[in-house]
Short mmCIF file of the C-alpha atoms (twelve columns), coordinates in Angstrom:
data_MODEL
# 
_entry.id   MODEL 
# 
loop_
_atom_site.group_PDB 
_atom_site.id 
_atom_site.type_symbol 
_atom_site.label_atom_id 
_atom_site.label_alt_id 
_atom_site.label_comp_id 
_atom_site.label_asym_id 
_atom_site.label_seq_id 
_atom_site.Cartn_x 
_atom_site.Cartn_y 
_atom_site.Cartn_z 
_atom_site.pdbx_PDB_model_num 
ATOM 1   C CA . MET A 1   2.940   17.554  3.291  1 
ATOM 2   C CA . THR A 2   1.731   17.784  6.931  1 
ATOM 3   C CA . THR A 3   2.934   15.483  9.721  1 
ATOM 4   C CA . LEU A 4   0.586   12.809  10.728 1 
ATOM 5   C CA . ARG A 5   -0.761  13.100  14.150 1 
ATOM 6   C CA . ILE A 6   -1.648  10.061  16.214 1 
ATOM 7   C CA . HIS A 7   -3.891  10.725  19.018 1 
ATOM 8   C CA . GLY A 8   -3.518  8.134   21.819 1 
ATOM 9   C CA . TYR A 9   -1.092  6.746   24.388 1 
ATOM 10  C CA . LEU A 10  1.627   4.134   24.013 1 
ATOM 11  C CA . VAL A 11  -0.008  2.025   26.707 1 
ATOM 12  C CA . SER A 12  -2.565  1.237   24.016 1 
ATOM 13  C CA . THR A 13  -1.392  -1.764  21.860 1 
ATOM 14  C CA . TRP A 14  -3.390  -0.219  18.879 1 
ATOM 15  C CA . THR A 15  -1.592  3.054   19.237 1 
ATOM 16  C CA . ARG A 16  1.851   1.199   19.276 1 
ATOM 17  C CA . THR A 17  0.827   -0.524  16.115 1 
ATOM 18  C CA . ALA A 18  -0.003  2.775   14.450 1 
ATOM 19  C CA . CYS A 19  3.198   4.263   15.503 1 
ATOM 20  C CA . MET A 20  5.215   1.223   14.426 1 
ATOM 21  C CA . THR A 21  3.427   1.348   11.085 1 
ATOM 22  C CA . CYS A 22  4.684   4.907   10.585 1 
ATOM 23  C CA . VAL A 23  8.154   4.002   11.693 1 
ATOM 24  C CA . GLU A 24  8.396   1.029   9.294  1 
ATOM 25  C CA . LYS A 25  7.052   3.255   6.406  1 
ATOM 26  C CA . GLY A 26  9.706   6.088   7.322  1 
ATOM 27  C CA . VAL A 27  6.760   8.546   7.957  1 
ATOM 28  C CA . ALA A 28  7.072   11.249  10.495 1 
ATOM 29  C CA . TYR A 29  4.298   11.469  13.076 1 
ATOM 30  C CA . GLU A 30  3.371   13.187  16.233 1 
ATOM 31  C CA . LEU A 31  1.993   11.331  19.206 1 
ATOM 32  C CA . VAL A 32  -0.709  13.498  20.764 1 
ATOM 33  C CA . PRO A 33  -2.047  12.596  24.125 1 
ATOM 34  C CA . VAL A 34  -5.886  12.355  24.009 1 
ATOM 35  C CA . ALA A 35  -8.204  13.317  26.817 1 
ATOM 36  C CA . ARG A 36  -9.964  9.941   26.839 1 
ATOM 37  C CA . GLY A 37  -13.766 10.299  27.161 1 
ATOM 38  C CA . SER A 38  -13.676 14.015  26.647 1 
ATOM 39  C CA . ALA A 39  -15.984 15.922  24.294 1 
ATOM 40  C CA . ASP A 40  -12.895 16.480  21.925 1 
ATOM 41  C CA . HIS A 41  -12.223 12.728  21.993 1 
ATOM 42  C CA . ALA A 42  -15.896 11.987  21.050 1 
ATOM 43  C CA . VAL A 43  -15.592 14.384  18.123 1 
ATOM 44  C CA . MET A 44  -12.601 12.398  16.727 1 
ATOM 45  C CA . HIS A 45  -13.894 8.921   17.517 1 
ATOM 46  C CA . PRO A 46  -17.634 8.037   18.048 1 
ATOM 47  C CA . PHE A 47  -16.736 5.121   20.418 1 
ATOM 48  C CA . GLY A 48  -14.077 7.000   22.360 1 
ATOM 49  C CA . ARG A 49  -11.342 4.599   21.293 1 
ATOM 50  C CA . MET A 50  -7.648  5.120   20.407 1 
ATOM 51  C CA . PRO A 51  -5.700  5.580   18.308 1 
ATOM 52  C CA . VAL A 52  -7.136  8.286   15.997 1 
ATOM 53  C CA . LEU A 53  -5.109  9.297   12.949 1 
ATOM 54  C CA . GLU A 54  -5.325  12.917  11.945 1 
ATOM 55  C CA . HIS A 55  -3.966  13.971  8.520  1 
ATOM 56  C CA . ASP A 56  -4.695  17.002  6.479  1 
ATOM 57  C CA . GLY A 57  -7.723  17.792  8.681  1 
ATOM 58  C CA . ASN A 58  -9.166  14.296  8.315  1 
ATOM 59  C CA . PHE A 59  -9.669  11.797  11.201 1 
ATOM 60  C CA . ILE A 60  -9.339  8.190   10.556 1 
ATOM 61  C CA . THR A 61  -10.294 5.688   13.304 1 
ATOM 62  C CA . GLU A 62  -9.928  2.058   13.827 1 
ATOM 63  C CA . GLY A 63  -6.519  0.298   13.698 1 
ATOM 64  C CA . LEU A 64  -7.005  -1.538  10.262 1 
ATOM 65  C CA . ALA A 65  -8.109  1.671   8.612  1 
ATOM 66  C CA . ILE A 66  -5.233  3.546   10.051 1 
ATOM 67  C CA . THR A 67  -2.432  1.109   9.345  1 
ATOM 68  C CA . SER A 68  -3.882  0.386   5.723  1 
ATOM 69  C CA . TYR A 69  -4.076  4.173   5.184  1 
ATOM 70  C CA . VAL A 70  -0.521  4.793   6.221  1 
ATOM 71  C CA . ASP A 71  0.752   1.814   4.261  1 
ATOM 72  C CA . GLU A 72  -1.148  2.716   1.031  1 
ATOM 73  C CA . ALA A 73  -0.849  6.585   1.169  1 
ATOM 74  C CA . PHE A 74  2.913   6.841   1.758  1 
ATOM 75  C CA . ASP A 75  6.193   5.751   0.026  1 
ATOM 76  C CA . GLY A 76  8.266   3.213   1.732  1 
ATOM 77  C CA . PRO A 77  8.354   -0.581  2.073  1 
ATOM 78  C CA . ALA A 78  5.076   -2.204  1.423  1 
ATOM 79  C CA . LEU A 79  3.582   -3.683  4.691  1 
ATOM 80  C CA . GLN A 80  1.017   -5.800  2.903  1 
ATOM 81  C CA . PRO A 81  1.846   -8.685  0.621  1 
ATOM 82  C CA . THR A 82  1.175   -8.215  -3.003 1 
ATOM 83  C CA . ASP A 83  -0.249  -11.734 -3.596 1 
ATOM 84  C CA . VAL A 84  -3.727  -12.754 -2.651 1 
ATOM 85  C CA . ASP A 85  -2.500  -15.792 -0.518 1 
ATOM 86  C CA . GLY A 86  0.016   -13.580 1.382  1 
ATOM 87  C CA . ARG A 87  -2.657  -10.892 2.024  1 
ATOM 88  C CA . ALA A 88  -5.164  -13.649 3.313  1 
ATOM 89  C CA . ARG A 89  -2.354  -15.036 5.651  1 
ATOM 90  C CA . MET A 90  -1.779  -11.433 6.851  1 
ATOM 91  C CA . ARG A 91  -5.426  -10.812 7.530  1 
ATOM 92  C CA . GLU A 92  -5.616  -14.135 9.417  1 
ATOM 93  C CA . TRP A 93  -3.061  -12.749 11.749 1 
ATOM 94  C CA . LEU A 94  -4.700  -9.438  12.059 1 
ATOM 95  C CA . SER A 95  -7.913  -11.192 13.060 1 
ATOM 96  C CA . ARG A 96  -6.138  -13.401 15.595 1 
ATOM 97  C CA . CYS A 97  -4.607  -10.259 17.101 1 
ATOM 98  C CA . ALA A 98  -7.939  -8.377  17.151 1 
ATOM 99  C CA . ASP A 99  -9.983  -11.190 18.501 1 
ATOM 100 C CA . TYR A 100 -7.981  -13.683 20.629 1 
ATOM 101 C CA . MET A 101 -4.898  -11.860 21.592 1 
ATOM 102 C CA . PHE A 102 -6.501  -8.606  22.410 1 
ATOM 103 C CA . ARG A 103 -9.434  -10.105 24.376 1 
ATOM 104 C CA . ASP A 104 -7.676  -13.078 26.115 1 
ATOM 105 C CA . VAL A 105 -4.173  -11.675 26.604 1 
ATOM 106 C CA . VAL A 106 -4.122  -7.786  26.503 1 
ATOM 107 C CA . LEU A 107 -7.464  -7.239  28.211 1 
ATOM 108 C CA . ARG A 108 -7.507  -10.294 30.473 1 
ATOM 109 C CA . ILE A 109 -4.172  -9.774  32.112 1 
ATOM 110 C CA . PRO A 110 -4.517  -6.742  34.494 1 
ATOM 111 C CA . ARG A 111 -1.936  -4.050  34.682 1 
ATOM 112 C CA . ARG A 112 -2.587  -2.795  38.299 1 
ATOM 113 C CA . ARG A 113 -3.011  -6.089  40.208 1 
ATOM 114 C CA . THR A 114 -1.738  -9.601  40.308 1 
ATOM 115 C CA . PRO A 115 -3.449  -11.745 37.680 1 
ATOM 116 C CA . THR A 116 -5.611  -14.725 38.875 1 
ATOM 117 C CA . GLU A 117 -4.666  -18.269 37.961 1 
ATOM 118 C CA . GLU A 118 -7.718  -18.313 35.657 1 
ATOM 119 C CA . GLU A 119 -6.596  -15.157 33.807 1 
ATOM 120 C CA . LEU A 120 -3.139  -16.543 33.439 1 
ATOM 121 C CA . ALA A 121 -4.374  -19.896 32.128 1 
ATOM 122 C CA . THR A 122 -6.655  -18.281 29.621 1 
ATOM 123 C CA . ALA A 123 -3.917  -15.933 28.387 1 
ATOM 124 C CA . ARG A 124 -1.432  -18.870 28.263 1 
ATOM 125 C CA . ALA A 125 -3.703  -21.101 26.173 1 
ATOM 126 C CA . VAL A 126 -4.048  -18.300 23.583 1 
ATOM 127 C CA . LEU A 127 -0.259  -17.722 23.564 1 
ATOM 128 C CA . GLU A 128 0.380   -21.416 23.073 1 
ATOM 129 C CA . ARG A 129 -1.936  -21.440 20.065 1 
ATOM 130 C CA . ILE A 130 -0.131  -18.347 18.654 1 
ATOM 131 C CA . ASP A 131 3.146   -19.995 19.269 1 
ATOM 132 C CA . ALA A 132 2.144   -23.166 17.173 1 
ATOM 133 C CA . LEU A 133 1.104   -20.878 14.389 1 
ATOM 134 C CA . VAL A 134 4.514   -19.035 14.094 1 
ATOM 135 C CA . GLY A 135 6.257   -20.582 11.186 1 
ATOM 136 C CA . LEU A 136 9.975   -20.943 10.177 1 
ATOM 137 C CA . GLU A 137 10.006  -17.779 8.084  1 
ATOM 138 C CA . PRO A 138 11.718  -14.626 9.502  1 
ATOM 139 C CA . PHE A 139 8.348   -12.891 9.954  1 
ATOM 140 C CA . LEU A 140 4.762   -13.974 10.306 1 
ATOM 141 C CA . VAL A 141 3.986   -13.916 6.598  1 
ATOM 142 C CA . GLY A 142 7.277   -14.293 4.932  1 
ATOM 143 C CA . ALA A 143 10.728  -12.716 4.519  1 
ATOM 144 C CA . SER A 144 9.749   -9.105  5.360  1 
ATOM 145 C CA . VAL A 145 7.641   -7.298  7.958  1 
ATOM 146 C CA . THR A 146 3.972   -6.919  7.279  1 
ATOM 147 C CA . LEU A 147 1.037   -5.326  9.274  1 
ATOM 148 C CA . ALA A 148 0.734   -8.851  10.848 1 
ATOM 149 C CA . ASP A 149 4.035   -8.443  12.663 1 
ATOM 150 C CA . LEU A 150 3.049   -4.784  13.687 1 
ATOM 151 C CA . TYR A 151 -0.242  -5.999  15.186 1 
ATOM 152 C CA . LEU A 152 1.179   -8.915  17.162 1 
ATOM 153 C CA . ALA A 153 4.407   -7.264  18.475 1 
ATOM 154 C CA . PRO A 154 2.709   -4.693  20.833 1 
ATOM 155 C CA . GLN A 155 0.430   -7.473  22.165 1 
ATOM 156 C CA . VAL A 156 3.312   -9.713  22.985 1 
ATOM 157 C CA . SER A 157 5.145   -6.761  24.471 1 
ATOM 158 C CA . ASN A 158 2.077   -6.136  26.574 1 
ATOM 159 C CA . ALA A 159 2.214   -9.658  27.923 1 
ATOM 160 C CA . ARG A 160 5.900   -9.335  28.616 1 
ATOM 161 C CA . GLU A 161 5.267   -6.102  30.543 1 
ATOM 162 C CA . LYS A 162 2.329   -7.424  32.672 1 
ATOM 163 C CA . ALA A 163 3.086   -11.219 33.107 1 
ATOM 164 C CA . PRO A 164 6.423   -12.295 31.514 1 
ATOM 165 C CA . GLU A 165 6.169   -15.836 32.811 1 
ATOM 166 C CA . LEU A 166 3.333   -16.278 30.232 1 
ATOM 167 C CA . LEU A 167 5.993   -16.433 27.408 1 
ATOM 168 C CA . ALA A 168 8.247   -19.056 29.129 1 
ATOM 169 C CA . SER A 169 9.082   -21.912 26.733 1 
ATOM 170 C CA . LEU A 170 7.208   -20.465 23.689 1 
ATOM 171 C CA . ASP A 171 10.198  -20.862 21.497 1 
ATOM 172 C CA . ALA A 172 8.680   -19.951 18.278 1 
ATOM 173 C CA . LEU A 173 6.901   -16.829 19.516 1 
ATOM 174 C CA . ASN A 174 9.938   -15.724 21.370 1 
ATOM 175 C CA . GLY A 175 12.219  -16.243 18.437 1 
ATOM 176 C CA . TRP A 176 9.919   -14.238 16.255 1 
ATOM 177 C CA . PHE A 177 9.749   -11.400 18.837 1 
ATOM 178 C CA . ALA A 178 13.510  -11.210 19.028 1 
ATOM 179 C CA . ARG A 179 13.591  -10.723 15.353 1 
ATOM 180 C CA . ILE A 180 10.887  -7.970  15.259 1 
ATOM 181 C CA . ALA A 181 12.170  -6.160  18.416 1 
# 
C-alpha cells in the first residue's frame, strides 16, 4: 500500500486535523507543502483550499471527506461512534468546529497583529459556549477519541497560539484539551 500524502501546511487547522486522524489510526503519511494558489494546487482542489489527501493517485478534498476516508479505509481504532446517537453528537461537534469555531475564533483572531477588543470578544463568546458544551466524559463524545476531538483540538491550539488569554477560566475546555494533547 502506498503512503498517504497530505498536501497542506500545519498552520492550517484542517491540515492538522487530517494529520491527527492519520496518527490516531496508525496510518503513515507524508506532509507535502502545497504552492497555495498555484496551477498545481487548482488541479488538486477546485477552490484552492487545504488539505488535500492523495492516495493511490486519487485526490480527496474537504476535511470531512478526508477524515472519514482515513477512518473508514484503514484499520485502527474507530474514530466515529458506532451508534446513531453517538454519531449525531459527533457531527454536532464537527458542525460547531466548521462553523462557529473556525469563523469566529480561527479566522477572526489574526496571526500577524494584535487582535482588536471586538475580535477578542467575538472569539471569547464562542469559546464560552464551547466550554459549556464540554461534558464530563473524557472526550467530547464519550470514553474514546472521535473525529470531534480531532476537529476541535487544532482550533483550540490555534487560539492558544494567537491569544492564549481567550482560554482563561474555561475549565471544562482546558481540562478536555489537557486530555487530548
